[in-house]
Short mmCIF file of C-alpha atoms in Angstrom, two decimals:
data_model
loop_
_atom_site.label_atom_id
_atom_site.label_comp_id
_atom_site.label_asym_id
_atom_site.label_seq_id
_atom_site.Cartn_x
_atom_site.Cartn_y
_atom_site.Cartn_z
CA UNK H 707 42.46 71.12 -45.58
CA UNK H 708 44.36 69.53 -42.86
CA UNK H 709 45.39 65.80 -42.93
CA UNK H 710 47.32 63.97 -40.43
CA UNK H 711 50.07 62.22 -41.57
CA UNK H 712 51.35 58.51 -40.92
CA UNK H 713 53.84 59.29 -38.22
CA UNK H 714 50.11 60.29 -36.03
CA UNK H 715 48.00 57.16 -36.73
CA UNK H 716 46.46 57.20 -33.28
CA UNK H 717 45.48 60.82 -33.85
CA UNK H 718 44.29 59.90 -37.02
CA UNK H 719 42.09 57.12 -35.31
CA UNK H 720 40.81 59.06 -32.49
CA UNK H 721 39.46 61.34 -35.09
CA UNK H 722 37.26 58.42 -36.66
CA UNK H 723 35.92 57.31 -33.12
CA UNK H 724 34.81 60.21 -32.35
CA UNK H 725 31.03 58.37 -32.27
CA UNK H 726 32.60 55.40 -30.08
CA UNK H 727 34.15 57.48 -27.75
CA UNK H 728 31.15 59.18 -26.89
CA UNK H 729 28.97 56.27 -26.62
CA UNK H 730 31.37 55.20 -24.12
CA UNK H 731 31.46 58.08 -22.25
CA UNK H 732 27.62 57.76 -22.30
CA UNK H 733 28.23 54.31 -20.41
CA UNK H 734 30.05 56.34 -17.76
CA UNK H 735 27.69 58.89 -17.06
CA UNK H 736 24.81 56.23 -16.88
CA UNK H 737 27.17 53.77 -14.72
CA UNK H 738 27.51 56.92 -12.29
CA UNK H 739 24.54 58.00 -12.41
CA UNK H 740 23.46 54.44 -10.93
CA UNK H 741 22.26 54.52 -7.23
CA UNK H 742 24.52 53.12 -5.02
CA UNK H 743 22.26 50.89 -3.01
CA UNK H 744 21.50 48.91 -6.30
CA UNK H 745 25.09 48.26 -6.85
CA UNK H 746 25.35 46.85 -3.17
CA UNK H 747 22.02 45.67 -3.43
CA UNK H 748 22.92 42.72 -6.08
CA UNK H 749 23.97 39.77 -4.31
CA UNK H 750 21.90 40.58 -1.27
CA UNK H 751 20.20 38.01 0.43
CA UNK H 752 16.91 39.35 0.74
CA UNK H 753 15.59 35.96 2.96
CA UNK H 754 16.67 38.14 5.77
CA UNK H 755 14.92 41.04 5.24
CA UNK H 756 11.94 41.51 7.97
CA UNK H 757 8.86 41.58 7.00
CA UNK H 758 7.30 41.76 10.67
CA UNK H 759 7.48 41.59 14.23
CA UNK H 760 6.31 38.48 16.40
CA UNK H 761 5.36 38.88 19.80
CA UNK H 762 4.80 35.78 22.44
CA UNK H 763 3.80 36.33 25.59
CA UNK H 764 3.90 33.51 28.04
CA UNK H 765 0.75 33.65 30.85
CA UNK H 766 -0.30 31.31 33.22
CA UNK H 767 -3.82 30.42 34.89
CA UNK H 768 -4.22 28.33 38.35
CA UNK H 769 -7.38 28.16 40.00
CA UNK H 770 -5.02 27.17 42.91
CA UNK H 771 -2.07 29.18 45.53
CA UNK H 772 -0.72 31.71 42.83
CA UNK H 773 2.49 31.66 45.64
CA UNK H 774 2.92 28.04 44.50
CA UNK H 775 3.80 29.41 41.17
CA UNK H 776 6.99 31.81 42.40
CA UNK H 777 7.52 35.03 43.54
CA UNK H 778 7.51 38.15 42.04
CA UNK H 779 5.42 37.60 38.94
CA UNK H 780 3.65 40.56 37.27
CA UNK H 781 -0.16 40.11 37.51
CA UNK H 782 -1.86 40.87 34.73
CA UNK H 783 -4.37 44.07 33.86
CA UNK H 784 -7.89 43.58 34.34
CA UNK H 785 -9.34 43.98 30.31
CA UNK H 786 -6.58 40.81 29.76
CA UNK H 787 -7.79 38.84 32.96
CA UNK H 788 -11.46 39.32 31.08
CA UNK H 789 -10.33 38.59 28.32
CA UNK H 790 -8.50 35.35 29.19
CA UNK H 791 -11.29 33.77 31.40
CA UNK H 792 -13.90 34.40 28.34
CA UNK H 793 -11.87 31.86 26.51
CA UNK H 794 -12.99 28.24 26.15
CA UNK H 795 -11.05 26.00 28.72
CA UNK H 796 -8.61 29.34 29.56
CA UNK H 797 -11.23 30.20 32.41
CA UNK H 798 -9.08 30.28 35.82
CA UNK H 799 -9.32 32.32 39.14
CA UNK H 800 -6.11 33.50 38.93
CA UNK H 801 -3.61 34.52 35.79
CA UNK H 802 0.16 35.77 36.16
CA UNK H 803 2.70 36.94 33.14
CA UNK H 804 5.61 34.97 32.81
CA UNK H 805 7.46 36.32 30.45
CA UNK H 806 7.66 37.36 26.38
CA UNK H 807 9.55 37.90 23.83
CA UNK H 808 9.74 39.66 20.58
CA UNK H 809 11.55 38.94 17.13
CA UNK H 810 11.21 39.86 13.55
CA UNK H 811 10.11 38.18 10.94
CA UNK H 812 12.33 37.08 8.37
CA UNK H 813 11.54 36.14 5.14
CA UNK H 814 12.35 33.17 3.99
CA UNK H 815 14.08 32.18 7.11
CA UNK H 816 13.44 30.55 10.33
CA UNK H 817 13.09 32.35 13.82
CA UNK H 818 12.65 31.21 17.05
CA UNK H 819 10.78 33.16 19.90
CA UNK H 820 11.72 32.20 23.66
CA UNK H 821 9.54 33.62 26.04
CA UNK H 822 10.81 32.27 29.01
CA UNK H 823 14.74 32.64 27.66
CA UNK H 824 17.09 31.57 28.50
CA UNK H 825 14.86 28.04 29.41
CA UNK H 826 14.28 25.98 26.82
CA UNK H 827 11.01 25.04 28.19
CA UNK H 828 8.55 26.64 25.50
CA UNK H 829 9.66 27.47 22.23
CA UNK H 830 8.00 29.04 19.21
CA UNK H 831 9.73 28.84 15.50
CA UNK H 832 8.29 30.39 12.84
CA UNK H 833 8.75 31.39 9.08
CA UNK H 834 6.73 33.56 7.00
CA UNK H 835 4.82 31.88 4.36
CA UNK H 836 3.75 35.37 2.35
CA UNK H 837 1.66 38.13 3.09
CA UNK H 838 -2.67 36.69 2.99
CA UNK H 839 -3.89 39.84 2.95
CA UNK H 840 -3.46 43.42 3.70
CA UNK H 841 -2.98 43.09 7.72
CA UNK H 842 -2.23 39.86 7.92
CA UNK H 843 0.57 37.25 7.42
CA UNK H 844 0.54 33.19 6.86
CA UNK H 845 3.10 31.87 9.15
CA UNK H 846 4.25 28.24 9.83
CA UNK H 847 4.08 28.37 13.53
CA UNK H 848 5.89 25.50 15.58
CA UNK H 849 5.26 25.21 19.26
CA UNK H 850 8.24 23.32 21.05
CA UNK H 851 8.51 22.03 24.86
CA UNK H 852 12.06 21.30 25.15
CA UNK H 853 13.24 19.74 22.09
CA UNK H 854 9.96 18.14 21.50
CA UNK H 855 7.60 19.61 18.79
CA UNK H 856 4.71 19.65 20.28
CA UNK H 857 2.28 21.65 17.59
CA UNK H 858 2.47 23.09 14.05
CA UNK H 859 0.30 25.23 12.23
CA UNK H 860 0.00 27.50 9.82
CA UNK H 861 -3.11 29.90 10.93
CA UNK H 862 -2.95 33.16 8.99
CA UNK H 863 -2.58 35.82 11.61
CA UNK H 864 -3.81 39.59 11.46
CA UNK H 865 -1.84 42.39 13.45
CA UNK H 866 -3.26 42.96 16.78
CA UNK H 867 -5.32 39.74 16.74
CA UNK H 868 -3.42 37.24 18.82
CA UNK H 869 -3.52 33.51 18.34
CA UNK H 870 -3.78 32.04 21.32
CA UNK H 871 -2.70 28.49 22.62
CA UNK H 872 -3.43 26.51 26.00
CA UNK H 873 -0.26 24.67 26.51
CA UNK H 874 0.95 22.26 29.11
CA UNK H 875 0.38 22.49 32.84
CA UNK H 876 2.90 23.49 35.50
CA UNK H 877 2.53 23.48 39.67
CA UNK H 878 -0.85 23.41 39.38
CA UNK H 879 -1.31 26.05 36.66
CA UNK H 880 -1.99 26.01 32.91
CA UNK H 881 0.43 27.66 30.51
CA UNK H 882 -1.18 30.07 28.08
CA UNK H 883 0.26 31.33 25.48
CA UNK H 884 -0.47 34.38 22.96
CA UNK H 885 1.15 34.82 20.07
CA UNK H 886 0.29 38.28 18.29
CA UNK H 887 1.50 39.39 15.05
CA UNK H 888 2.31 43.20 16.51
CA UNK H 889 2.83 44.96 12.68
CA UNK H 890 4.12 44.10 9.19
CA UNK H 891 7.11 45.54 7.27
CA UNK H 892 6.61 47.28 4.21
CA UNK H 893 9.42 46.32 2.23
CA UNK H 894 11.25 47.69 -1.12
CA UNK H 895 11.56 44.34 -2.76
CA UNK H 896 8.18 42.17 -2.85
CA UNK H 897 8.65 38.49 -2.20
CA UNK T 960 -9.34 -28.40 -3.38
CA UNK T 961 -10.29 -25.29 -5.32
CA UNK T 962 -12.25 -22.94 -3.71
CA UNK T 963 -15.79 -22.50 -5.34
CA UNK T 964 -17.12 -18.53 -5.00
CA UNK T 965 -20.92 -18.25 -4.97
CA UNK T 966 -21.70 -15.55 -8.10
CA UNK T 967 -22.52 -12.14 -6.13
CA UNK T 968 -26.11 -11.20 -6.99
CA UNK T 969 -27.00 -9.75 -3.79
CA UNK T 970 -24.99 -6.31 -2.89
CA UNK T 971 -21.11 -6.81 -1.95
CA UNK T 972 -20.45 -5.63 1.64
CA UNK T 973 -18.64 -2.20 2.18
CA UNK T 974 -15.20 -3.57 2.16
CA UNK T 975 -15.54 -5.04 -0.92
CA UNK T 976 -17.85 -1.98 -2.33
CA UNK T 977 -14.42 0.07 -1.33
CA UNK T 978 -12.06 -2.46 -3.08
CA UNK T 979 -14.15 -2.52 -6.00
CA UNK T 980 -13.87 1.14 -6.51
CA UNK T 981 -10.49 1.11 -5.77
CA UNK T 982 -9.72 -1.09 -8.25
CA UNK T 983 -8.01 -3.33 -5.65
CA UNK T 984 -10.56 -6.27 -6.51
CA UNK T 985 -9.34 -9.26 -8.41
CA UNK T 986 -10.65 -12.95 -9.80
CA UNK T 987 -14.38 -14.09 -8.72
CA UNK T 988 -15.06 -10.62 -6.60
CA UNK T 989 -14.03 -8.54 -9.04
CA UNK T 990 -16.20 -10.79 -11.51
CA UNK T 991 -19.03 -10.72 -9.14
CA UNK T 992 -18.66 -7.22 -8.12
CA UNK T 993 -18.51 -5.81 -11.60
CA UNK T 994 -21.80 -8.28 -12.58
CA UNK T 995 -23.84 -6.48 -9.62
CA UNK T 996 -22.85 -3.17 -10.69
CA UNK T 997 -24.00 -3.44 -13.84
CA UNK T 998 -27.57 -2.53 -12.42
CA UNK T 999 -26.09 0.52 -10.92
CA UNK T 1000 -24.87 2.31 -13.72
CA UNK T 1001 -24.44 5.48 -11.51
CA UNK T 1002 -21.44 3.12 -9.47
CA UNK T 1003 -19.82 2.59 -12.66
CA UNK T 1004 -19.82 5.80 -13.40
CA UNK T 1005 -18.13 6.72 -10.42
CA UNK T 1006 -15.88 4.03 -10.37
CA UNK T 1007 -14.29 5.50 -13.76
CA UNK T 1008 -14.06 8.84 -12.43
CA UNK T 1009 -12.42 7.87 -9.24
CA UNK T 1010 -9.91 5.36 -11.81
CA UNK T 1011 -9.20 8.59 -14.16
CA UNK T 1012 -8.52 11.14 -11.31
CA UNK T 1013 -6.03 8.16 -10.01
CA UNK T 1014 -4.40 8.55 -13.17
CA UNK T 1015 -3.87 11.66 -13.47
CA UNK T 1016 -2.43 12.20 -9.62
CA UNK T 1017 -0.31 9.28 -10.51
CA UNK T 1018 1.07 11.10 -13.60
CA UNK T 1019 1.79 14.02 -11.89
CA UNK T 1020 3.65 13.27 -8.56
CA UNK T 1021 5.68 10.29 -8.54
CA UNK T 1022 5.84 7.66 -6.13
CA UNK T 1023 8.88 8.16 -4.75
CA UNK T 1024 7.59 11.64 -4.05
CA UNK T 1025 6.17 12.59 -0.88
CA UNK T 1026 4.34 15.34 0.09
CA UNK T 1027 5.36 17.58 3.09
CA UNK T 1028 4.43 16.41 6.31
CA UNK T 1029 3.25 13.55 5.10
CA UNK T 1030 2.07 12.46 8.65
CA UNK T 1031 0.17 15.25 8.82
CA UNK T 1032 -1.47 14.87 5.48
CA UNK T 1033 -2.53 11.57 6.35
CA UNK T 1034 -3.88 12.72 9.70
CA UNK T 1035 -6.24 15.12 7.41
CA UNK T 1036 -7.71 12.22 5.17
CA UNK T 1037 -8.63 10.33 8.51
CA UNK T 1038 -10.02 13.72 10.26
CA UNK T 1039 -12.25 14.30 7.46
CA UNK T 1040 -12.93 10.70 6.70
CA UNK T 1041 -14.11 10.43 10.21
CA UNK T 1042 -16.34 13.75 10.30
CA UNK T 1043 -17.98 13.32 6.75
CA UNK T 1044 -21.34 13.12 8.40
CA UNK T 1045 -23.09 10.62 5.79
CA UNK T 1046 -20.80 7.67 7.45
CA UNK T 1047 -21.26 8.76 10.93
CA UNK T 1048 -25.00 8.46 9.82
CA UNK T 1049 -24.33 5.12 8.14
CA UNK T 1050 -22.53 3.75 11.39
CA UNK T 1051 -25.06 4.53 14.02
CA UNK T 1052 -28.02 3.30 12.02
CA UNK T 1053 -27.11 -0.19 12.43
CA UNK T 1054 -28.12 -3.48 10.42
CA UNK T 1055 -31.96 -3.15 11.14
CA UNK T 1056 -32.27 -0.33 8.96
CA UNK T 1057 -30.58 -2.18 6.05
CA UNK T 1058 -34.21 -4.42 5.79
CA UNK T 1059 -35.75 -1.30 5.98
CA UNK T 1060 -34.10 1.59 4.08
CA UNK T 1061 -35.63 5.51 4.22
CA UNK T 1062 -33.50 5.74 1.29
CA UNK T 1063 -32.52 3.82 -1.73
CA UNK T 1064 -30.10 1.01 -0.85
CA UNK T 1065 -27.00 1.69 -3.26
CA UNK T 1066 -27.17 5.39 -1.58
CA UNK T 1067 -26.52 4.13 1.70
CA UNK T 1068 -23.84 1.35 0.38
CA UNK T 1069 -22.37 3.96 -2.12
CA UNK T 1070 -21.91 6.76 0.28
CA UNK T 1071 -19.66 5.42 2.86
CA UNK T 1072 -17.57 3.43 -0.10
CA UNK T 1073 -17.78 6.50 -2.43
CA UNK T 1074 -16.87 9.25 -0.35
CA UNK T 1075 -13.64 7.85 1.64
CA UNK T 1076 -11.77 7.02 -1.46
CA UNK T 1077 -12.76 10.06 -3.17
CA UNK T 1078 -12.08 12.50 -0.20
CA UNK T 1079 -8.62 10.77 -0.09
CA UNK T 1080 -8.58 11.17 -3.95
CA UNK T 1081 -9.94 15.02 -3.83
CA UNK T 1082 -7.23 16.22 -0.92
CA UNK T 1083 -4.21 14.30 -3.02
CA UNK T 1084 -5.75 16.33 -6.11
CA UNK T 1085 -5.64 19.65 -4.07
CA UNK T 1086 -2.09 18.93 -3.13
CA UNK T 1087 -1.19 18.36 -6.57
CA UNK T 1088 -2.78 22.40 -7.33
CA UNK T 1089 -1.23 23.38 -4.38
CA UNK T 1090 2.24 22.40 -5.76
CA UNK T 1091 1.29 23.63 -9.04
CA UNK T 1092 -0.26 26.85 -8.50
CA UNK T 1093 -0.46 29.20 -11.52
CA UNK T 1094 0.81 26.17 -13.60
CA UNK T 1095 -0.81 25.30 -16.93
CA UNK T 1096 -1.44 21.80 -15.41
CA UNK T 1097 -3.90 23.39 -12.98
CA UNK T 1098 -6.16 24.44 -16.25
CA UNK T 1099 -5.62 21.32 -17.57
CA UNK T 1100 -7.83 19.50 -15.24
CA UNK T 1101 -11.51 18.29 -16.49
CA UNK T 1102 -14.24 19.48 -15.82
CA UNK T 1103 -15.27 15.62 -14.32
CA UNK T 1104 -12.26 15.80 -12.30
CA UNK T 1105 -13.43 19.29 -10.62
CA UNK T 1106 -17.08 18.19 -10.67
CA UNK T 1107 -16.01 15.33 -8.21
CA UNK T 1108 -13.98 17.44 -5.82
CA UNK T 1109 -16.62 20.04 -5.77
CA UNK T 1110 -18.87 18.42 -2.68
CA UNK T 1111 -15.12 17.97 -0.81
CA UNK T 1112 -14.53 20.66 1.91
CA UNK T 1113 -11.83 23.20 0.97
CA UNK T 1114 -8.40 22.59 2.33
CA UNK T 1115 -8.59 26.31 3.24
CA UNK T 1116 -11.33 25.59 5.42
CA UNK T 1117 -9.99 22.17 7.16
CA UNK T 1118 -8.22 22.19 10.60
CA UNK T 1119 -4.61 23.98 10.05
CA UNK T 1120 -3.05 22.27 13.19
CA UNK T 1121 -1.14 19.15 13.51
CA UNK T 1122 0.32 17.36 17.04
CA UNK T 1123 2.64 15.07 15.94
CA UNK T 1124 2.62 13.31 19.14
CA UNK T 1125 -0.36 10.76 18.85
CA UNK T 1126 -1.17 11.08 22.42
CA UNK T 1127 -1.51 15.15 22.28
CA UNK T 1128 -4.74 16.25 20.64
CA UNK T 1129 -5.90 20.26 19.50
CA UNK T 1130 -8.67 21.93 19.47
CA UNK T 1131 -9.51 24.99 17.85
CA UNK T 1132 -12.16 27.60 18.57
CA UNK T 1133 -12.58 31.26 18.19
CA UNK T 1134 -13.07 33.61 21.23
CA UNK T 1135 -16.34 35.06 21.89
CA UNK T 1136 -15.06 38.96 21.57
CA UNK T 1137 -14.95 41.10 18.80
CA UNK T 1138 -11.48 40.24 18.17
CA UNK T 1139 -12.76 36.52 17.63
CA UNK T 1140 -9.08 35.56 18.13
CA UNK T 1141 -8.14 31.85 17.03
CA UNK T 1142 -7.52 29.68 20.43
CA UNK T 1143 -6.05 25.94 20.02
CA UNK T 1144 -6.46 24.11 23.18
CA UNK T 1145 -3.76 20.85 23.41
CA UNK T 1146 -4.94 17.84 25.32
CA UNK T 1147 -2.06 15.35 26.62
CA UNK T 1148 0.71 17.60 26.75
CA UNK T 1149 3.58 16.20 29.01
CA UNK T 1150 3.09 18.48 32.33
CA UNK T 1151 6.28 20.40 33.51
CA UNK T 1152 7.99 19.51 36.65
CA UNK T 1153 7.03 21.33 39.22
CA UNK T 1154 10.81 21.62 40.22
CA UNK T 1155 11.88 23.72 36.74
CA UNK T 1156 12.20 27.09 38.17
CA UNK T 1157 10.48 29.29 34.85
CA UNK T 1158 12.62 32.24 33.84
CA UNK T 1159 10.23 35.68 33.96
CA UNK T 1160 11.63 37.99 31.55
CA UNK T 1161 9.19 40.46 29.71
CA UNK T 1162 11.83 42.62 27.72
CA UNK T 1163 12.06 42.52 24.30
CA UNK T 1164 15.75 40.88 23.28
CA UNK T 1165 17.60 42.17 21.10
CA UNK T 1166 16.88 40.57 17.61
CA UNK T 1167 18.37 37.30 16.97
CA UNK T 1168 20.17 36.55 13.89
CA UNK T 1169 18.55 34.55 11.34
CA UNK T 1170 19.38 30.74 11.13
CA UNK T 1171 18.88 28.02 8.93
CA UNK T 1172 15.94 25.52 9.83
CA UNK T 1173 17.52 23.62 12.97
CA UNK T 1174 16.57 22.04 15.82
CA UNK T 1175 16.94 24.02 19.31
CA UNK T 1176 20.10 23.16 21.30
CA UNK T 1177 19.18 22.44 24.45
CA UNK T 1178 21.08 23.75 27.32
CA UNK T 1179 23.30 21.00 29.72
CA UNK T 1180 20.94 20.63 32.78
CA UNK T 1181 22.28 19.30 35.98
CA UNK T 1182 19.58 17.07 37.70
CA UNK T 1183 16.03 18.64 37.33
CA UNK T 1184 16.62 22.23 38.30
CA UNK T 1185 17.20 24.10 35.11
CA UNK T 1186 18.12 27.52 35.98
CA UNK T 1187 17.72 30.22 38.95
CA UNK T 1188 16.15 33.68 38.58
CA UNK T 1189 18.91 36.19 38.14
CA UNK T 1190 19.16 39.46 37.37
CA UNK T 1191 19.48 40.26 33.80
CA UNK T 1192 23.12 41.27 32.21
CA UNK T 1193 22.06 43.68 30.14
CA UNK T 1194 20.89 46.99 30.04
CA UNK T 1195 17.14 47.76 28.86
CA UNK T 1196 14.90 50.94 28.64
CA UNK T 1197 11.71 48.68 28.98
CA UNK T 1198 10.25 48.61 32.59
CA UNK T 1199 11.35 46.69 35.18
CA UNK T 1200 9.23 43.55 35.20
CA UNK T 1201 9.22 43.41 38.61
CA UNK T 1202 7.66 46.46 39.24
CA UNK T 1203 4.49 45.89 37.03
#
């Protein structure tokens, strides 16, 4: 029968924590065994994730001169020109683009979309307000002409149905603008 | 000299119907008031709901409390004050038809005297589930309480836009396509001068980063002209707008 003596009390000890030991090296393997991306995913700020993209597109009607309006603006394709003059009081002879823009959406933070960027003429923010249904996302949409707020809403809106708005007039013409949802972000961490 | 009040036996007029059941009515009206609705027991009844649902949004959110957008919550309670169709009906009959009444009088009094209070009362109630969704608070209302919203138009299914400016009105209709998109038409807007040269760019930017709630900064303008087309600085794989 062995014994260990005095002079080898840590020997002696290791002996009795034998169980200890290996709980702790049971820690370790389950510590390192740990994905990585839930280590760096604690502390995260998940507001920012995107949960879709936001498209506004920026048209313009005028029944008058489209040269009036400028030069060099795209004309639009004719199953959008249909489109546009089947809508109540969007009806016009003549429509032409004027710009868009695209941004994700964050959420549970504010975005802005500037279609006509860098002017500050028209300006959409927006922040999600949850996912309605399967296609579709609440969103509290603000419609800005310079630093004036000029509409707010919070429409539910479906991917590749647009909302669209009839905003303020310009040389002659009326601003239009469409505002689609263009797809939704599956993400790893519900809201 | 003290003023003497003739005891109420005919009907009180709508204002003071509204008071009444408002509980806003005090001394000789109230006395009066209360005297001709004891022969409409159907008023009282009403009255006590309208007093208990008071109490109960009054116990939940405090005064000092304010809902969100509270300018826009009040514009709702006027909308749908204004479009509840048994006072547009009241209003364009006109006195004659008081002498001679299709229906019973205290319908015609109680309608317009009922139903703006309690729509008022039934959209601060729907707040109050709407801040306390999936709270036990939301089970604990009565069944009187729901029995009196239950003739008051969903919120889901009220207007969902709000102009803050009071000279801008919207509209909102649905397109005549399959798609049946959403369109809001906006009466009033300021126009833009004809002089702002409008930007044209139809390339997506590159994604902005995300900002606390602010307010836009607006660029320093010299005179009216805001900006000239230029070409853009940056490099893009989309088309060239120009060409389309």
């Amino acid at each position: 029968m062995i014994t260990y003596s005095e002079p080898c009390p840590s020997y002696h000890h290791s002996y009795n924590r034998t169980p200890f030991a290996k709980l702790i090296l049971a820690a370790l393997y389950l510590l390192l065994t740990i994905p990585a991306s839930l280590i760096a995913d604690q502390g995260a700020d998940h507001g920012k994730d995107p949960v879709g993209r936001l498209k506004a597109t920026l048209y313009i009607g005028t029944d008058g001169d489209v040269s009036q309006l400028g030069a060099n603006l795209s004309k639009l394709d004719a199953a959008m020109t249909t489109k546009l003059s089947n809508m109540a009081k969007m009806k016009f002879k003549n429509y032409r683009k004027l710009g868009s823009d695209t941004q994700p959406v964050l959420r549970s933070y504010e975005n802005w979309l500037t279609p006509l960027n860098p002017s500050k003429q028209i300006l959409l923010s927006y922040e999600s307000k949850g996912e309605v249904c399967k296609d579709c996302l609440k969103l509290d949409l603000q419609l800005w002409q310079q630093n004036r707020k000029i509409m707010k809403t919070d429409q539910a809106l479906t991917v590749g149905k647009p909302l669209y708005i009839r905003g303020p007039k310009w040389r002659g013409g009326q601003l239009i603008i469409e505002v689609e949802l263009v797809a939704l972000i599956e993400s790893k961490t519900k809201q | 000299m003290k003023e003497v009040t003739t005891p109420q036996t005919t009907q009180p007029d709508e204002a003071t119907l509204t008071l009444w059941m408002d509980g806003e009515l005090e001394g000789d009206r109230l006395k009066a008031c209360e005297k001709w609705a004891e022969s409409h027991p159907e008023l009282l009844h009403q009255r006590d709901q309208l007093a208990a649902l008071n109490t109960r949004i009054s116990e939940e959110i405090h005064r000092d409390i304010e809902p969100p957008y509270p300018e826009f919550f009040n514009q709702q309670i006027l909308r749908e004050i204004n479009r509840n169709p048994a006072h547009e009906a009241i209003a364009t009959e006109g006195n004659t038809q008081q002498n001679e009444p299709e229906n019973p009088l205290w319908q015609r009094l109680v309608t317009p005297a009922v139903v703006m209070p309690a729509v008022a009362a039934a959209m601060a109630l729907c707040f109050i589930l709407g801040t306390q969704y999936g709270s036990r608070n939301v089970a604990a209302l009565s069944v009187a309480e729901t029995q009196l919203v239950a003739g008051i138009p969903e919120i889901s299914s009220l207007d969902s836009v709000y102009t803050p400016d009071g000279d801008v009105t919207a509209e909102m209709y649905h397109s005549l396509d399959q798609d049946s998109s959403v369109i809001i038409v906006l009466d009033g807007l300021e126009d833009i001068p004809d002089d702002v040269e409008m930007i044209r760019l139809n390339v997506e930017n590159t994604p902005a980063p995300a900002q606390e709630r602010t307010q836009p900064t607006l660029p320093q303008r010299d005179g009216r002209q805001e900006y000239v087309y230029s070409e853009p600085t940056y490099k893009s794989s989309a088309l060239d707008p120009l060409s389309l």
